[in-house]
mmCIF file of C-alpha atoms and ligand atoms in Angstrom:
data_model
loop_
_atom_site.group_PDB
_atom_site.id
_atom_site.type_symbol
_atom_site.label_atom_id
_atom_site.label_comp_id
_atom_site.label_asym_id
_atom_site.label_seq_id
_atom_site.Cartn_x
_atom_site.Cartn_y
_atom_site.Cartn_z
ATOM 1 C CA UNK A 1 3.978 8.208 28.809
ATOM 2 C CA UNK A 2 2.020 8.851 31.592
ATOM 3 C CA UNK A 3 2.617 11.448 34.314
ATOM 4 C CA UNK A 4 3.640 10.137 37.965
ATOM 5 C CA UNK A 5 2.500 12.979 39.696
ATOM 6 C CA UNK A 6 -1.595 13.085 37.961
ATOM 7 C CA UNK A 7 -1.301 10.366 35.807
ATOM 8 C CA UNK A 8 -2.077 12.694 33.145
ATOM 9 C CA UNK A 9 -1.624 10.556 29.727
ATOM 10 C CA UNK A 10 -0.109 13.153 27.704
ATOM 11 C CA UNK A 11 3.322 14.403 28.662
ATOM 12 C CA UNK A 12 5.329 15.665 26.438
ATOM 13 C CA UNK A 13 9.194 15.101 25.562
ATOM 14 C CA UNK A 14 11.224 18.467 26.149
ATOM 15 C CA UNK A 15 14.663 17.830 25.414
ATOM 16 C CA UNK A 16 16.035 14.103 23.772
ATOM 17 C CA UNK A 17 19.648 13.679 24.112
ATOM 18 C CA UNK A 18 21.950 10.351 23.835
ATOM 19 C CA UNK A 19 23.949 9.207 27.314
ATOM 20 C CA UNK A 20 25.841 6.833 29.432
ATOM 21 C CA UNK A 21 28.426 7.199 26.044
ATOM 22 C CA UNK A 22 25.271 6.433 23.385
ATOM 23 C CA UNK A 23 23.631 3.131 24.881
ATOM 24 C CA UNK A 24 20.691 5.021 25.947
ATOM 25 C CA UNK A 25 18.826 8.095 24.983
ATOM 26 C CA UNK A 26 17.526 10.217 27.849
ATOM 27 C CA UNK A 27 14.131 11.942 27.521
ATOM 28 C CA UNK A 28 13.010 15.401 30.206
ATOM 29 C CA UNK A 29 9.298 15.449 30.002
ATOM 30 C CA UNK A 30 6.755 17.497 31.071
ATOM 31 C CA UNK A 31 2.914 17.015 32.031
ATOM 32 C CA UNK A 32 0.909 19.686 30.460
ATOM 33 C CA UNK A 33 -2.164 18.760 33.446
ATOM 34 C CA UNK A 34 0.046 19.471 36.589
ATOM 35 C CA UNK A 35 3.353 20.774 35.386
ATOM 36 C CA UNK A 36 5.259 17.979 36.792
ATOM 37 C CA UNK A 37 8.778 17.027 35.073
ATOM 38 C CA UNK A 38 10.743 13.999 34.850
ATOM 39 C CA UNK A 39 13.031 12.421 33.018
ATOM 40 C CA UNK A 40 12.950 8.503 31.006
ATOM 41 C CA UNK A 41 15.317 6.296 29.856
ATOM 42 C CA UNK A 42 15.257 4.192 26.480
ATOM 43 C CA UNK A 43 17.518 1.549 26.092
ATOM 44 C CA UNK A 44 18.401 -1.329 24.032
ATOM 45 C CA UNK A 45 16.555 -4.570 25.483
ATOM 46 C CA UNK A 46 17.786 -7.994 24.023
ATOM 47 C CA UNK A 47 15.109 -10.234 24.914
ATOM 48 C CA UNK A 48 15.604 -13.079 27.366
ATOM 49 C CA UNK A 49 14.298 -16.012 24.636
ATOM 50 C CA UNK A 50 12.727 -19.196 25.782
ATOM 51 C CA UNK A 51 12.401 -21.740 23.420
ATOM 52 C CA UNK A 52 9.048 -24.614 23.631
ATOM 53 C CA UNK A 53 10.655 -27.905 22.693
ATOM 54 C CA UNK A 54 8.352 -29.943 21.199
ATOM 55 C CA UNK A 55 7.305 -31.881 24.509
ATOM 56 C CA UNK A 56 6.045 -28.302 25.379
ATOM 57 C CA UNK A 57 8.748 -28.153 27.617
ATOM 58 C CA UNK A 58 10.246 -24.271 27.861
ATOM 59 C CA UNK A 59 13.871 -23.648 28.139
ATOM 60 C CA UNK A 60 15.861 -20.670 28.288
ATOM 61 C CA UNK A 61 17.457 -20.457 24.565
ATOM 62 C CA UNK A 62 21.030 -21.232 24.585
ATOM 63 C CA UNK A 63 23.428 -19.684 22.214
ATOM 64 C CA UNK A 64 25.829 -22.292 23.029
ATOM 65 C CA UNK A 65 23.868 -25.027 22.072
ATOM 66 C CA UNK A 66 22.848 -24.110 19.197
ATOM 67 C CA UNK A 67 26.781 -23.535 18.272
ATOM 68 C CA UNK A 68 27.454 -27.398 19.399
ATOM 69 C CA UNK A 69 24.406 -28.877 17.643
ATOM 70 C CA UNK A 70 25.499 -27.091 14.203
ATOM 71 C CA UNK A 71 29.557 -27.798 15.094
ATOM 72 C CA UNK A 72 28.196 -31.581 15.356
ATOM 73 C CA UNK A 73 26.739 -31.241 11.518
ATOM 74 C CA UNK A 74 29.540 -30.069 10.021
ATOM 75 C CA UNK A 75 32.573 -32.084 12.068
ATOM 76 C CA UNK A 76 35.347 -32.709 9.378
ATOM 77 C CA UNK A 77 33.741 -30.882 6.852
ATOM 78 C CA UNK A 78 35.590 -28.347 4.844
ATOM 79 C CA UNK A 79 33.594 -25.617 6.630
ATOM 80 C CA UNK A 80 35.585 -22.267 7.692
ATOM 81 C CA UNK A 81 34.562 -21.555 11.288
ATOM 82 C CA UNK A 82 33.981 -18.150 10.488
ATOM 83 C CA UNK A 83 30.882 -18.705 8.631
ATOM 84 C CA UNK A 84 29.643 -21.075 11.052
ATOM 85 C CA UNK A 85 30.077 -18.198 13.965
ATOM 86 C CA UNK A 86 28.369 -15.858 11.318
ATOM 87 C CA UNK A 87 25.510 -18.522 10.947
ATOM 88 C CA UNK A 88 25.369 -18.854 14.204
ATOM 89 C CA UNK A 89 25.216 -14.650 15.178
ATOM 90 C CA UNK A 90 22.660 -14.604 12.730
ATOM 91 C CA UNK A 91 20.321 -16.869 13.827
ATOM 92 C CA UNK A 92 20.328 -15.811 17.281
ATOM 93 C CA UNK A 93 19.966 -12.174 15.830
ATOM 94 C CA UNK A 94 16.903 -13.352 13.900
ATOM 95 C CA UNK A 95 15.363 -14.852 16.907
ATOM 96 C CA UNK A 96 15.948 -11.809 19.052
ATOM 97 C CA UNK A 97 14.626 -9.309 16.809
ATOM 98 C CA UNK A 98 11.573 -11.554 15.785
ATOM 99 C CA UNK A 99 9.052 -10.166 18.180
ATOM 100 C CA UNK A 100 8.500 -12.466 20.183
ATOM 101 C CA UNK A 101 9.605 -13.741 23.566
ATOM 102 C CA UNK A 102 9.292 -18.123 22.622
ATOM 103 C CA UNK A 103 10.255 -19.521 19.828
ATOM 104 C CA UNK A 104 9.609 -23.025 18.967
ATOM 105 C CA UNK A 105 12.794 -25.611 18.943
ATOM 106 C CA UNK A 106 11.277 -26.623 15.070
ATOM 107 C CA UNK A 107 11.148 -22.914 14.215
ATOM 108 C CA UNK A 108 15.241 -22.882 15.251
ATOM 109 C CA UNK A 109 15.504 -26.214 13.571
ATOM 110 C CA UNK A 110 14.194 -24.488 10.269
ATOM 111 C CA UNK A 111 16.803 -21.559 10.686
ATOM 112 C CA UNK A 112 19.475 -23.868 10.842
ATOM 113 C CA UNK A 113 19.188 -26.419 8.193
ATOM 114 C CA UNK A 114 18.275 -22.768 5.779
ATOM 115 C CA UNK A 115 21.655 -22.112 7.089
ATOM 116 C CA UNK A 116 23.532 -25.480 6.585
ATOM 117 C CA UNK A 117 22.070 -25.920 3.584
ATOM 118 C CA UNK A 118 23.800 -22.636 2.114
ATOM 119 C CA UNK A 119 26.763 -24.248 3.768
ATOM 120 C CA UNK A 120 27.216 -27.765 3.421
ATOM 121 C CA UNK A 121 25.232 -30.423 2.022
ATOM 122 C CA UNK A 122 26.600 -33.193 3.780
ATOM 123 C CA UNK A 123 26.023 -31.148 7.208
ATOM 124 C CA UNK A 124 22.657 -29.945 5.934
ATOM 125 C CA UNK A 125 21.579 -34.049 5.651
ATOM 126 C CA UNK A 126 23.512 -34.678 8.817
ATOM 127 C CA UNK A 127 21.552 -31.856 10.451
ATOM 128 C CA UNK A 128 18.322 -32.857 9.096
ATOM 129 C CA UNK A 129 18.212 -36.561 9.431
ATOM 130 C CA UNK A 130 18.822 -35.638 13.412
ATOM 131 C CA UNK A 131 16.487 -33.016 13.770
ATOM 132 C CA UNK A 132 13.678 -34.254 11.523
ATOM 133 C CA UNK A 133 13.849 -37.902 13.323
ATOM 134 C CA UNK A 134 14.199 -39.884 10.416
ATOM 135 C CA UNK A 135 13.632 -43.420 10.067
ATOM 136 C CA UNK A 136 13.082 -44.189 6.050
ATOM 137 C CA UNK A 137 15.053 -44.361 3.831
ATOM 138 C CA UNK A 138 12.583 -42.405 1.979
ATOM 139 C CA UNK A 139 12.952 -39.506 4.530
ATOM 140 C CA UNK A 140 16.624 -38.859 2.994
ATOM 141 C CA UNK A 141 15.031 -39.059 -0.337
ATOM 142 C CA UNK A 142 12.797 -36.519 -0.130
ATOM 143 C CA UNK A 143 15.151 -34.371 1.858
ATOM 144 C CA UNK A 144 17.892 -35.122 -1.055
ATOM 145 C CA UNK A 145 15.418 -33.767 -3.419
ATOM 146 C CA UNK A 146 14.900 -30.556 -2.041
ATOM 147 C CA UNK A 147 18.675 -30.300 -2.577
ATOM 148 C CA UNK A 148 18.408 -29.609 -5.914
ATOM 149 C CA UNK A 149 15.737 -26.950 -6.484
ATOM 150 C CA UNK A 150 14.985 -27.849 -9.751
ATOM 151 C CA UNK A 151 15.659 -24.876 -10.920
ATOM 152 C CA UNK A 152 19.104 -23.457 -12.516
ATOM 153 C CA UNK A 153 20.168 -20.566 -10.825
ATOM 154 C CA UNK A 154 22.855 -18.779 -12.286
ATOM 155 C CA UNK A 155 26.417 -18.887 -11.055
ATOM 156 C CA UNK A 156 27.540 -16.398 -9.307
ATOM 157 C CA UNK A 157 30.861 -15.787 -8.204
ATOM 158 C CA UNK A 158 29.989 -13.312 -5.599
ATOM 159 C CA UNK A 159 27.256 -15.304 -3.740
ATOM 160 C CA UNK A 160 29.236 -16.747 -0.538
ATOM 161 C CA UNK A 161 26.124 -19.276 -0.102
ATOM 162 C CA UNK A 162 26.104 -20.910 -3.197
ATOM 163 C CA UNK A 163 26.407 -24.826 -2.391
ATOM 164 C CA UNK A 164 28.409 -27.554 -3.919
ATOM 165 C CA UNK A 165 26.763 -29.450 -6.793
ATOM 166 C CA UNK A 166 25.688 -32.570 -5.675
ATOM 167 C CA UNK A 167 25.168 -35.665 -8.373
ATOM 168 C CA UNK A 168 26.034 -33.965 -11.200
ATOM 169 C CA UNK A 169 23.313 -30.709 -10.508
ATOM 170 C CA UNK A 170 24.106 -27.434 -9.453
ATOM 171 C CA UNK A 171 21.948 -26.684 -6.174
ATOM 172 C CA UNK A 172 21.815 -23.121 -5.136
ATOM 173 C CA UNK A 173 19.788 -21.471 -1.987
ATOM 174 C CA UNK A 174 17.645 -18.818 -2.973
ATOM 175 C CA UNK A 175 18.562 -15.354 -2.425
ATOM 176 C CA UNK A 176 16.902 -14.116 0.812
HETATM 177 ZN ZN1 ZN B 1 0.906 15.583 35.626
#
């Protein structure tokens, strides 16, 4: 960091030690140029998000939202609410720690139906045919066929996102 006194560019960190109770860690540093000492602060920053809609349209990202548009898929649906608040924590976790400061609504959109379709099928379609617009028939095909993977995973008891079979096939989400 550079020095505020002769904006030398190399100071040097003296001491590192954690305070206010562990959020932040406070630096002493010194300028090796002009001797000058002061002290930084590093804290945790979760990033204010802004999400492009697809009019191009920017809007601050909503946590809430996205809670009501995924409550929506899954209304009535033997769903426990804890995994839904867990889907939902995550998602907003992946977008915060992704880098960057917008995120496009179809990028969220993908995150979700990932999510719902570990979930619930029914609220997976229900998600999808909203989000992806459609108007064919053909649409829910397509989408129905991704449902099954066409590939046999193996069972396993342990895996919290494995999905119910649907027509007769087992569909499973690939491990992340
Ligand atoms: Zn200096």
């Amino acid at each position: 960091m550079r020095c505020p006194y002769c904006g030398g560019p190399d100071t040097q960190v003296k001491d590192s030690r954690p305070s206010e109770d562990s959020a932040a860690i406070r630096r002493r540093r010194v300028c090796p140029d002009c001797g000058g000492r002061f002290t930084t602060f590093e804290r945790v920053q979760l990033r204010e998000l802004v999400v492009v809609k697809r009019s191009g349209k920017r809007v601050p990202f909503d946590r809430d939202k996205l809670e009501r548009s995924i409550d929506v898929a899954v209304r009535k649906r033997p769903v426990d609410p804890e995994r839904i608040e867990r889907l939902v924590s995550g998602i907003t976790r992946q977008l915060e720690s992704s880098g960057e400061g917008e995120v496009a609504s179809e990028a969220i959109g993908e995150l979700v139906m990932e999510g719902l379709k570990g979930l619930d099928d029914v609220a997976y379609v229900r998600f999808a045919s909203v989000y992806k617009n459609f108007r064919e028939a053909s649409d829910f095909k397509a989408l129905l066929g991704t449902l099954g993977g066409g590939q046999e995973l193996p069972p396993d008891e342990a895996a919290p996102d494995t999905v119910t079979p649907i027509r007769g096939k087992r569909a499973a989400r690939p491990r992340q």
